[in-house]
Structure formats: C-alpha cells, structure tokens
C-alpha cells in the first residue's frame, strides 16, 4: 500500500473528478497538493452536484480522510463557504485536515490579480482572478503568511508588516484595502479553521506507515504547470508529478502508481497557445456536447482535437503508469475525428512539444484522421477502438479505462 496519484495531462478539466471517484473506494484518504480556489472539481453524488474548489473530493465519502497539503494556497473565505455549504447539504464528513504550512490568500491578492490582468491588456493571461498568482508570488518572495501564522499571537503584526511593504512597492494598492478590516475578518476565521489545521506531513506519513492508501488529487493540468506548461500562460503552482512531493510532503518512494487523465479531445480556458483549437462548428459541437464551461468562472472552454504530441510530453515527464480517457462519447456523431501527431512550422516538421510560444502559436498541426462513430450502450464500436489503439501506441502508455457518459456506470474498464 502507498500513495496513488491522479494527474490531468492537459490544461485542466480533463475529468479527473470522475477518475478519482472510481479509485477512491480503495483508498483511505484524498490529498490536494497544488493550486487553490482557482481549481474547480464538479462531482455528482446520488444525483446531487457539488462544485469543490479547495476541499478534496473524499469529503463526500463518509469514511475518507481529506488533506489540504502545504502546496495548496488557501482563501479562508472560500474554504469556510465550502465547508458551510457541505454542512448545510449534509455532506461534510468532518475529516478535514489543513496543512499548517499552507500559504494564505488575502483580499489584496485578488486585487493585484485583477489589476495585473487589466494592465496586461491584450496580453492578459485569462486568469481566474482568484489571486492565486500574486499569492504564490508572495510565498516565493517570502512575503507570504501561512496557516500557522494565522494562529500566532503575532499575526496582526506580521500582516501589517507585509502590507506596508506591499503598499510601498505597489502604491496603486494604497486605499484599495482597509488592512484593519482584513485583520478583523481573518481573526474571525481563526476559531473556525483552527480545529482542522494540523501538521499534515506527520499525518500522511503515519497513515502510510500504517499501510493505508491515499490518493493524491491533482488540480489544474500538467500543461498549466509553472515549469513545464505553456509559460506564461500557465497557473502558478506545480501541477506536475513534482508538485506532489513539494505540496504534500510524501516522498517519491511512497508513490505506488501514477495515473494520467486525458480527455478524448482537448480544452483550455483562458489565453495561451492551443495548436489544435477548433474555432468552427466542430469546436462548438464539442463545447455543447461536452458541456465545456468553466466550473470556477463559467467561461466557455476553447475546444480542439486531441494533441498527442503535447499528451506524450505530459506522459513522459509525469512517468505515468497508465492513462484514463474521458468523454469519448462526446466525439460521437462526427463523420471524422482527428489526432495531432506533429506540427509543421516554417516548412519544418516537429515531433516534440516546443518550448517556444511563437512556434506553438503559429504551427500547423499534422493530423491522423479516423472515421467517426456512435456509441450505444457500453460497447465500443470498432472505429472508436481503432482511435484508442492509435493513441495507446502513439503514447506508448496503457489505456486503463474510458468514460463514455456522465453517469458512473458509463465507464469501460480496460485494465
Ligand atoms: P490562475 O490559476 O487563476 O492564475 O489562471 C492561470 C491560467 O490557468 C488561466 O488560463 C486559467 O483559466 C487556468 N486555470 C487555473 N485553474 C484552472 C483549472 O482548475 N482548470 C482549468 N484551467 C485553470
């Protein structure tokens, strides 16, 4: 027994919640290790829909432990609202453990996020405006506060010191926040959050030492990783395999399996290169059929064909043991389905994922074409099987299962 990881291999929204739901039954707990309130996990339990941003999805299971690791940036207000909503609907299992090392978001982070996005003008990143980038920036710059600071007697003094520095460096923040009000609000969170906040590193190591299994639930997707993603059009945390170690404190030897989640087509919210994007009727077809609208912001997602070059890059860096393909049914009804197997740029053919944004923005995808299909019942038509076989061979990675509808049963196990 050990830890198993579920990592989205695209730009987020791969349907990780679905796969977590499938795997969680054999685990004792679920751990979030990266991202913050920018993440949105939609879960359906007994016909009820839940949208979680910070709390791990194990909360909806009576017996599962839920850990918000030290790599997650916490907006206490969002967290309280989430806890209250779950309590109100009778779905809060109480087994929530928040890392005392987790960084905290303050209202000025959101303001900075909004200001920066507007100052960037046509180069805006399309962030979720939850303050996540500025919050992690403060952490890296050693001007952040962590959960442990919230409970310290010197919380007020520390926050005022940070705020003074912020206003000196960014005078446009002056007058935008009343720091005394912020202090009062955050002091109000102390009582509520203290009982859930603990040393989650010891907790996780104890669980693993007892032979328990935990599931590490990635937020965002690998192509939004701060180091390996389509920088600067990325999020500000490590959504790659490395984020698990820096964001939860478990060590690589404790990781038993790494599973990747890949959508049968590709989506992206916000700005940034997307070589296989479809700005036509087929793109609209995928958006409507796949209900591709952001969980956190409601923004329509950009849709396109599966990019196997980008996906292979993700598989290699994350060292996945196998992948799950989601939403295969959404491709149903199309006369032809395409998969990108390379890019053409200035007359040259490229078969690896470029680091240059200029190339990614201006390259032409090279496609493999497949005749379409319609899925009826839980049987895969031969054309869908050929599509999957091609992906499996190209990625050199086993496809472990395929989802073919939103219901729990609409899943084909290929293990
Ligand atoms: P930020 O994380 O709010 O700074 O946004 C940076 C980029 O990551 C934007 O393009 C967002 O749309 C994208 N992003 C952040 N979180 C998610 C997510 O959970 N799913 C999909 N895209 C996300």
XYZ file of C-alpha atoms and ligand atoms in Angstrom, residues 11-13 38-40 113 125-130 132-133 219-220 224 233-236 268-271 296 299, ligand 1:
51
model
C -4.754 22.257 -19.467
C -7.126 21.134 -16.703
C -10.749 19.974 -16.856
C -8.821 28.642 -8.942
C -9.491 24.901 -9.195
C -12.960 23.604 -9.778
C -4.558 39.684 -9.894
C -3.428 35.559 -19.279
C -7.114 34.988 -18.669
C -6.567 34.086 -15.013
C -9.448 33.073 -12.795
C -8.815 36.306 -10.817
C -8.804 34.388 -7.535
C -3.573 32.692 -6.908
C -0.592 34.023 -8.922
C -5.658 20.344 -9.527
C -5.337 22.101 -12.911
C -0.575 24.596 -16.817
C 0.004 31.027 -19.977
C 0.069 28.705 -17.008
C -1.113 28.661 -13.430
C 1.305 29.421 -10.608
C -8.436 25.150 -22.464
C -9.842 28.135 -20.513
C -8.065 31.452 -20.601
C -5.459 32.629 -23.053
C -14.984 28.224 -11.293
C -16.301 30.780 -19.036
P -4.836 31.374 -12.462
O -4.502 29.992 -11.981
O -6.134 31.897 -11.927
O -3.705 32.331 -12.276
O -5.041 31.300 -14.069
C -3.974 30.980 -14.951
C -4.487 30.095 -16.088
O -4.805 28.793 -15.583
C -5.760 30.610 -16.757
O -5.720 30.294 -18.129
C -6.860 29.800 -16.077
O -8.010 29.689 -16.869
C -6.160 28.469 -15.905
N -6.692 27.660 -14.807
C -6.494 27.829 -13.482
N -7.120 26.873 -12.783
C -7.715 26.059 -13.676
C -8.491 24.855 -13.552
O -8.765 24.331 -12.466
N -8.937 24.311 -14.737
C -8.620 24.845 -15.946
N -7.898 25.960 -16.096
C -7.442 26.561 -14.981
